[in-house]
CSV table of C-alpha atoms and ligand atoms in Angstrom, one decimal:
chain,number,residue,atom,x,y,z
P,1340,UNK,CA,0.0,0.0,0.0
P,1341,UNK,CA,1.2,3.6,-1.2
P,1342,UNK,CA,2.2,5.7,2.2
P,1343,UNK,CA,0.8,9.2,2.9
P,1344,UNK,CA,2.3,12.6,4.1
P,1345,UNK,CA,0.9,15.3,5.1
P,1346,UNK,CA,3.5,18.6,4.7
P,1347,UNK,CA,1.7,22.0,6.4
P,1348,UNK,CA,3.1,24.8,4.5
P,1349,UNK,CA,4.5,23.2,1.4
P,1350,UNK,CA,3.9,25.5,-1.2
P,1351,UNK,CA,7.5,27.2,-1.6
P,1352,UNK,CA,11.1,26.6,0.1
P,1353,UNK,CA,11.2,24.4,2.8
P,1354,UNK,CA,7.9,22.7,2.9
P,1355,UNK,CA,8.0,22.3,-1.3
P,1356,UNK,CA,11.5,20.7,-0.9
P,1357,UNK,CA,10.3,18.0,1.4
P,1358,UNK,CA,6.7,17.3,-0.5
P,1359,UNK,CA,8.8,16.8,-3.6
P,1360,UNK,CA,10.8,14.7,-1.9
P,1361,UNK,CA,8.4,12.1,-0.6
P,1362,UNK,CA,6.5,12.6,-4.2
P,1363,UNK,CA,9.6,11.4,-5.9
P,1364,UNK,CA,10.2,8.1,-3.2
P,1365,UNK,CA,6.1,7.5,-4.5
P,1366,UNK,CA,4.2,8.6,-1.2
P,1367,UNK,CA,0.7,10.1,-1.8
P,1368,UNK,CA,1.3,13.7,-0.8
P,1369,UNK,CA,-0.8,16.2,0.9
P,1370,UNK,CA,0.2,20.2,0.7
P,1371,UNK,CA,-1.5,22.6,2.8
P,1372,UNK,CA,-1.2,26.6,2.6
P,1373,UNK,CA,-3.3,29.9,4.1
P,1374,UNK,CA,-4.2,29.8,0.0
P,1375,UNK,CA,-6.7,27.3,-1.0
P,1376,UNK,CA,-5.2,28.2,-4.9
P,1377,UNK,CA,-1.7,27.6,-4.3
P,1378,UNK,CA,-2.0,24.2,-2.3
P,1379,UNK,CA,-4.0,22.7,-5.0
P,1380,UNK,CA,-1.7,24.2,-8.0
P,1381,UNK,CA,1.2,22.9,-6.2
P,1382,UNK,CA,-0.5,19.0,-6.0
P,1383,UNK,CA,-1.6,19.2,-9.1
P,1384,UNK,CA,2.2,20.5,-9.9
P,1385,UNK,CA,3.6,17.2,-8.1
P,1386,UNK,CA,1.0,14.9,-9.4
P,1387,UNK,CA,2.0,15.7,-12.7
P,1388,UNK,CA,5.9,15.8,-12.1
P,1389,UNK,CA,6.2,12.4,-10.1
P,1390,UNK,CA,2.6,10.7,-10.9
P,1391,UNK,CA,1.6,10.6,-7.5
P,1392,UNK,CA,-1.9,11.6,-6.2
P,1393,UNK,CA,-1.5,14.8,-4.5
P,1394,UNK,CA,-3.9,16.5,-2.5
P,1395,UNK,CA,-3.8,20.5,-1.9
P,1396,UNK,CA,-5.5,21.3,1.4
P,1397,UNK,CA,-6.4,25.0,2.6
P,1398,UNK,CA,-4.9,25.4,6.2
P,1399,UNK,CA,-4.1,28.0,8.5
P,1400,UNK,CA,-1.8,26.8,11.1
P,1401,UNK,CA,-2.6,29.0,14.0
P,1402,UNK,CA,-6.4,27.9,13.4
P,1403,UNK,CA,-7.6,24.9,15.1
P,1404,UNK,CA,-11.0,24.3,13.1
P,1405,UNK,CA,-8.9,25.0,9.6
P,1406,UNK,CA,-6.5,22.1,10.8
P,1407,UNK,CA,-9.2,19.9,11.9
P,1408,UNK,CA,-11.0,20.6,8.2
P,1409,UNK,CA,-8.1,19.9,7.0
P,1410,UNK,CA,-7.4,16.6,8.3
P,1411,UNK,CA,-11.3,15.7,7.4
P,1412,UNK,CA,-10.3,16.1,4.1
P,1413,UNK,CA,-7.4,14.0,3.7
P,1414,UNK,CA,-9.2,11.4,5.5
P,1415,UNK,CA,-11.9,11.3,3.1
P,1416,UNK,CA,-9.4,11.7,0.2
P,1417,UNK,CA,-7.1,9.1,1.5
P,1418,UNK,CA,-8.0,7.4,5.1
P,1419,UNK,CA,-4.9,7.1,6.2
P,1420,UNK,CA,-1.5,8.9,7.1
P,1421,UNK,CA,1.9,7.7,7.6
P,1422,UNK,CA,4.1,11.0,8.3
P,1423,UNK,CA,2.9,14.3,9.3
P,1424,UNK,CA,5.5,16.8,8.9
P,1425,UNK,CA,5.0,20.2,10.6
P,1426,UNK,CA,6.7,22.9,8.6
P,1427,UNK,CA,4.7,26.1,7.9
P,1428,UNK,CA,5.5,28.9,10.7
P,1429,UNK,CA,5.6,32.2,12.1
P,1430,UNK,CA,9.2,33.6,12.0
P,1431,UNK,CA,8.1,36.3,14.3
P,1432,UNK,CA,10.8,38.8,13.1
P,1433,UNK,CA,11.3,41.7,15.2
P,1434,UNK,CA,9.2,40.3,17.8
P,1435,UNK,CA,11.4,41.3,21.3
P,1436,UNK,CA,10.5,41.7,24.9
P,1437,UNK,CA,10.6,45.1,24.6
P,1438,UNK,CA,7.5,45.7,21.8
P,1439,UNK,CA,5.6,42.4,22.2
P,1440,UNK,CA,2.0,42.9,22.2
P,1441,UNK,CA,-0.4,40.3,23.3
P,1442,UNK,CA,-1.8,39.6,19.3
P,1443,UNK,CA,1.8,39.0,18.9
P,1444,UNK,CA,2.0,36.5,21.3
P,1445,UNK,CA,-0.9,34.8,20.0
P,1446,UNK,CA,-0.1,34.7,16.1
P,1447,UNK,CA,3.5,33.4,16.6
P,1448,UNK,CA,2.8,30.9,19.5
P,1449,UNK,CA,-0.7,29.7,17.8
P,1450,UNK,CA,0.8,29.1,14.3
P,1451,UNK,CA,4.2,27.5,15.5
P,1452,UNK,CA,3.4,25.6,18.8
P,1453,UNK,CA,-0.3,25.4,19.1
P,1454,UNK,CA,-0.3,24.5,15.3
P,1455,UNK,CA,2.1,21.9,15.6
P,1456,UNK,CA,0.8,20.4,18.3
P,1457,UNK,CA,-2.7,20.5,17.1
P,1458,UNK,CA,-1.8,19.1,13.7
P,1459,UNK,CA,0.0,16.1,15.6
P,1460,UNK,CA,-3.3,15.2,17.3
P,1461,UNK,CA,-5.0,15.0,13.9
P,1462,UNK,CA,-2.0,13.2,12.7
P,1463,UNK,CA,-1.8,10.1,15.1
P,1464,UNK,CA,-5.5,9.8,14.7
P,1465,UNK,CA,-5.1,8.6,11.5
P,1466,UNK,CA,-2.2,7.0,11.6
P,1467,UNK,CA,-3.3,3.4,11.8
P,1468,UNK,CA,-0.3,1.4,11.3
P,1469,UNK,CA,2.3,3.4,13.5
P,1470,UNK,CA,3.9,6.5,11.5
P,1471,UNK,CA,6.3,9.5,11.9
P,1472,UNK,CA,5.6,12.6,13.2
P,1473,UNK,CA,8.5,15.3,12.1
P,1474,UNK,CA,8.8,19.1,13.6
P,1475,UNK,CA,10.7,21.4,11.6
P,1476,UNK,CA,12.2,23.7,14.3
P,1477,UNK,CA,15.2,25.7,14.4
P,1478,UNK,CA,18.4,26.7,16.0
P,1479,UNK,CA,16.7,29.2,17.6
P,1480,UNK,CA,15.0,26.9,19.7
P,1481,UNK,CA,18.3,26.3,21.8
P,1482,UNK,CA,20.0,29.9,21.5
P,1483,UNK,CA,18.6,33.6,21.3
P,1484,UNK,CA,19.2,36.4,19.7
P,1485,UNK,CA,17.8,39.6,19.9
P,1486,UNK,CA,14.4,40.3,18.0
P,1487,UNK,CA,13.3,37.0,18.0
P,1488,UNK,CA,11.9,35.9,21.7
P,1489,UNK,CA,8.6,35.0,21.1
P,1490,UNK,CA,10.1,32.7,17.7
P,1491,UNK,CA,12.7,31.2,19.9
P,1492,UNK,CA,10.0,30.9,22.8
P,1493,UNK,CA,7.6,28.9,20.3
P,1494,UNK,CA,10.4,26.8,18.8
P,1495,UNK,CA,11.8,25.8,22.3
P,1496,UNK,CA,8.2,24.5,22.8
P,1497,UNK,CA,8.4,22.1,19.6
P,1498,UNK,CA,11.6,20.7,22.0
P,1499,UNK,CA,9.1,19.7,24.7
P,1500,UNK,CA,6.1,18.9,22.4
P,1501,UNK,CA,9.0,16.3,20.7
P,1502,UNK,CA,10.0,14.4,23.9
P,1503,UNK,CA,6.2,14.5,25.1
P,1504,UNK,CA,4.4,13.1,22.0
P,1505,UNK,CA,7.4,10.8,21.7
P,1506,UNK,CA,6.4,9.2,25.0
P,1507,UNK,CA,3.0,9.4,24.5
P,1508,UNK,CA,2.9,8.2,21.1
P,1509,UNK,CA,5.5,5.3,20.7
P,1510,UNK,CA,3.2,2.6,22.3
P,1511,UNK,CA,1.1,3.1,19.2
P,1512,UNK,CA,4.3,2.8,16.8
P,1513,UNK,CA,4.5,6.3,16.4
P,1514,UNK,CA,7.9,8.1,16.2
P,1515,UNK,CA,8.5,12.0,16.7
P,1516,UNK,CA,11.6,14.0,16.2
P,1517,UNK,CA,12.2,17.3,15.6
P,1518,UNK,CA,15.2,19.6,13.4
P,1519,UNK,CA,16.7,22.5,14.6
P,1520,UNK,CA,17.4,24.4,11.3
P,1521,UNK,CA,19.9,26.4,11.0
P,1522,UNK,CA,20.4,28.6,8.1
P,1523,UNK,CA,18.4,27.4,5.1
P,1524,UNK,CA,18.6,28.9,1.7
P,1525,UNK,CA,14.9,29.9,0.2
P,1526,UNK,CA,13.6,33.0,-2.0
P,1527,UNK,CA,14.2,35.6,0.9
P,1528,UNK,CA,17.8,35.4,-0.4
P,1529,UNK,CA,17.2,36.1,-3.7
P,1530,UNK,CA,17.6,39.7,-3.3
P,1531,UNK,CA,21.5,39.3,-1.4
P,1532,UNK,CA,24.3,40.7,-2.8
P,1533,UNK,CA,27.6,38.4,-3.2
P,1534,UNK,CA,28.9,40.1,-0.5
P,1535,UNK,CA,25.9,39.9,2.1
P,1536,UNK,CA,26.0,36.6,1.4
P,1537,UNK,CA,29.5,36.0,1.7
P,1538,UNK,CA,29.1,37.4,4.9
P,1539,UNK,CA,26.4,35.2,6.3
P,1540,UNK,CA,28.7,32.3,5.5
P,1541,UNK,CA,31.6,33.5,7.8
P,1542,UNK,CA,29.4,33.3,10.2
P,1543,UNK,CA,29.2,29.3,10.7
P,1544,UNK,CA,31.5,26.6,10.9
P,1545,UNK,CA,30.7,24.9,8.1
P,1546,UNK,CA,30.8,27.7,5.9
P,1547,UNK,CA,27.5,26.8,4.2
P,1548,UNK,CA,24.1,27.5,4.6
P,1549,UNK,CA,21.9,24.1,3.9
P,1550,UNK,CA,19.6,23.9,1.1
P,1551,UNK,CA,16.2,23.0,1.1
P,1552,UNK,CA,17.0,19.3,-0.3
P,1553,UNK,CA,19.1,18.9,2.5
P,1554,UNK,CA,16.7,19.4,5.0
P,1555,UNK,CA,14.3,17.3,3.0
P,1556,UNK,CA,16.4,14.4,3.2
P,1557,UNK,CA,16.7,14.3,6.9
P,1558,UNK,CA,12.8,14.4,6.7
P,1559,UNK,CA,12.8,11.4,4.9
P,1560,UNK,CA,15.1,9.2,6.1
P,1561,UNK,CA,13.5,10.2,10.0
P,1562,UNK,CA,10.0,8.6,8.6
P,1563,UNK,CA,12.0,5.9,7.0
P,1564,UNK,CA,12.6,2.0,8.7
P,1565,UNK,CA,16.2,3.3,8.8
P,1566,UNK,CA,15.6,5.6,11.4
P,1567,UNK,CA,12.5,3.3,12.7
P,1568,UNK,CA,14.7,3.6,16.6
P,1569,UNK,CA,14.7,7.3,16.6
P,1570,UNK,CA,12.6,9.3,18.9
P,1571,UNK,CA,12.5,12.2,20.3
P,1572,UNK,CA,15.5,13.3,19.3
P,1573,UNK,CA,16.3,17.1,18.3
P,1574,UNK,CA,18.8,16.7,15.3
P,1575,UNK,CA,20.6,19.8,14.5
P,1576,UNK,CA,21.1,20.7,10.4
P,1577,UNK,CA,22.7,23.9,11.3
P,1578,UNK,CA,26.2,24.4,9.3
P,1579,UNK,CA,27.4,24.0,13.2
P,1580,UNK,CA,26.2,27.4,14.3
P,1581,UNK,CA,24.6,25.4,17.8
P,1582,UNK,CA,27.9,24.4,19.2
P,1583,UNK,CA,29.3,27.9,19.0
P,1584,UNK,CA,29.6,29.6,22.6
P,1585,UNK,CA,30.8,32.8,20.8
P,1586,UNK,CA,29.7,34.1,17.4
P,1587,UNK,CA,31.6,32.6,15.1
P,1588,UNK,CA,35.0,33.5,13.4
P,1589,UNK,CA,36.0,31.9,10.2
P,1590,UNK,CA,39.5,33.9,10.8
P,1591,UNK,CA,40.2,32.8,14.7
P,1592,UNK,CA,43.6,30.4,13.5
P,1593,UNK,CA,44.7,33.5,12.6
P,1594,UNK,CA,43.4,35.4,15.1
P,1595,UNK,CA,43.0,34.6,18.4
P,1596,UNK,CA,46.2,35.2,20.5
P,1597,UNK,CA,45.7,31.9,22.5
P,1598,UNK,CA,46.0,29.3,19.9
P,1599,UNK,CA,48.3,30.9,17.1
P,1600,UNK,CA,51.9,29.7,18.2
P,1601,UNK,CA,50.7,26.3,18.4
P,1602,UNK,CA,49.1,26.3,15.1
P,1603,UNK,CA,51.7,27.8,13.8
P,1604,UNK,CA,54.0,25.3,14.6
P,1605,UNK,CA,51.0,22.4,13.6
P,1606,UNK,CA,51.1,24.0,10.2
P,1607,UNK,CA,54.9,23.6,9.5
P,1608,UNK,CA,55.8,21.4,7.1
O,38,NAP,N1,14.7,29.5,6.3
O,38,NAP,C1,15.5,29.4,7.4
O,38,NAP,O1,16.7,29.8,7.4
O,38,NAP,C2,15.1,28.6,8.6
O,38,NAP,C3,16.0,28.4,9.6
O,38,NAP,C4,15.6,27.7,10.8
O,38,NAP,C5,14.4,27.1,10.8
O,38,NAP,N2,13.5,27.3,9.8
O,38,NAP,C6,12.2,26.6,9.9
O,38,NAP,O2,12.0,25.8,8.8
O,38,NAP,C7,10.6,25.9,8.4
O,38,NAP,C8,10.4,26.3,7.0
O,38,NAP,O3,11.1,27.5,6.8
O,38,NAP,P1,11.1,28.3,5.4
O,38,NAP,O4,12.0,29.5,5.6
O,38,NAP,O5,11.3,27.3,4.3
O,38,NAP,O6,9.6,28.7,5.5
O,38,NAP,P2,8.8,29.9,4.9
O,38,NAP,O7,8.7,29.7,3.4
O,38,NAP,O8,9.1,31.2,5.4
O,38,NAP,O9,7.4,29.5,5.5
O,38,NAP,C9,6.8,28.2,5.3
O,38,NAP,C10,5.3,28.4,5.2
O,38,NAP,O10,4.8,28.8,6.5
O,38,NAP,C11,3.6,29.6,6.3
O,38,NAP,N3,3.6,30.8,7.0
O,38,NAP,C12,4.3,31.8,6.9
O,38,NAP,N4,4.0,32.8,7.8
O,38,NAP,C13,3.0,32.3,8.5
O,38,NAP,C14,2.2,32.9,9.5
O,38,NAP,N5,2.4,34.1,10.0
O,38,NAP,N6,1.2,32.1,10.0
O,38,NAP,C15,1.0,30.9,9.6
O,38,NAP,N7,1.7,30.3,8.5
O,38,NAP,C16,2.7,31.0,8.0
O,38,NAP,C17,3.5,29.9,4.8
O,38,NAP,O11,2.6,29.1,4.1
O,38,NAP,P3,1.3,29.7,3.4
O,38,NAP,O12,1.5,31.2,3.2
O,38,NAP,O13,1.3,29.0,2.1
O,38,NAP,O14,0.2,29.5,4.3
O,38,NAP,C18,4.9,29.5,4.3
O,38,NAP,O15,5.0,29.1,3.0
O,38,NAP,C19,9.9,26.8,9.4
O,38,NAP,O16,9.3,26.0,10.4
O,38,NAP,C20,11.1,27.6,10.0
O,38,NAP,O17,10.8,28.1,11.3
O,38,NAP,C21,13.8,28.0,8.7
């Protein structure tokens, strides 16, 4: 039997990456966006790409009736699920302590935690022969920086929400696990300069930013047999940015007074 995932903002970046993923392993594949129009042009997109039967599914993530109506209809379309991956979010940009009203609050914590964790009930309900359950958090989730509290606040939630549904849901054969994103390339860097970009890179250890393919892969091989003993886990895709204490410099062999000499003397040949 053909599996089934259900991707929540899939229409672009991220979210598309993944849903073209699964489409080209051969699951059935179900897109939801805010626009009715774009969820369905983008199933009908992948159903004609990769010959799968697609389903495009208005949703509104912060909106617990849309996701229930949602779910309805991929039950009656399909009657079954197999993954649920929770992408679409809030990035809550500019969103401090300082200025944070209570409608702020609300939009960025319903669409990112109350979203995800709505959207996981649905999920397990139709899940009839176990499944995977996959949060798409961030970096953020584990580190702050300024501008971003109520993002970071609502991605450290997906943390507990992973270890929680992981307990709660394994006795029905249901894994969940969650990645911290780092840096991932989509359309808001279409407008950088080679430079801007240049400097972003500096900025992490890898030097790299991940693509959206990349990310999409760790999606699927978390709701594959291979990972069939993982849960709960929070897996980093974050060029390395997490395990810096300080911000990052690409420069510091060079640099930093402590460790030259001995480098120095490690790079002789
Ligand atoms: N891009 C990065 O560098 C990065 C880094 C770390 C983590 N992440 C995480 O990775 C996931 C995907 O990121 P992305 O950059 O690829 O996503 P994105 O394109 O910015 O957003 C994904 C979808 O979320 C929905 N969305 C956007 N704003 C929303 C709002 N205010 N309320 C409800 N839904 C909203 C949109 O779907 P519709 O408009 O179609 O409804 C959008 O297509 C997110 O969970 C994000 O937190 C991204």
């Amino acid at each position: 039997m053909k599996k089934t995932v259900l991707i929540t903002g899939a229409t672009k970046n991220t979210g598309l990456a993944i849903a073209r993923k699964f489409a080209s392993e051969g699951w059935n594949v179900a897109v939801t966006s805010r626009d009715r129009a774009a969820a369905e042009e983008t199933a009908q997109a992948l159903a004609a790409e990769f010959g799968v039967d697609a389903l495009g599914l208005a949703m509104d993530p912060a909106e617990v009736p849309s996701i229930r109506a949602a779910f309805a209809a991929l039950k009656d379309r399909f009657g079954r699920l197999d993954a649920f991956v929770s992408n679409a979010a809030n990035l809550g940009v500019g969103f401090s302590v300082l200025n944070s009203e209570e409608s702020d609050w609300d939009a960025v914590m319903n669409a990112n935690a109350r979203g995800s964790f709505f959207g996981a009930q649905e999920a397990q309900r139709l899940m009839k022969d176990g499944g995977s359950i996959v949060f798409i958090s961030s970096c953020h989730a584990k580190k702050a920086v300024p501008g971003r509290a109520l993002y970071t606040i609502s991605k450290a939630a997906i943390g507990g929400m992973t270890r929680s549904l992981a307990v709660e849901l394994g006795c029905l054969g249901i894994r969940v696990n969650a990645i911290l994103a780092g840096a991932v390339r989509t359309d808001r860097w279409d407008g950088l300069s080679d430079e801007e970009v240049e400097k972003r890179r500096s900025r992490w250890p890898v030097g790299q930013e991940s693509t959206p393919e990349q990310i999409a892969a760790a999606v699927a091989f978390l709701c594959s047999d291979a990972a069939g003993t993982i849960s709960g886990a929070e897996i980093p895709i974050d060029s390395g940015i997490g395990v810096c204490l300080l911000a990052y410099n690409k420069n510091w062999i060079q640099n930093d007074p402590y460790n030259v000499k001995y480098w120095e003397k490690k790079m002789v040949k």
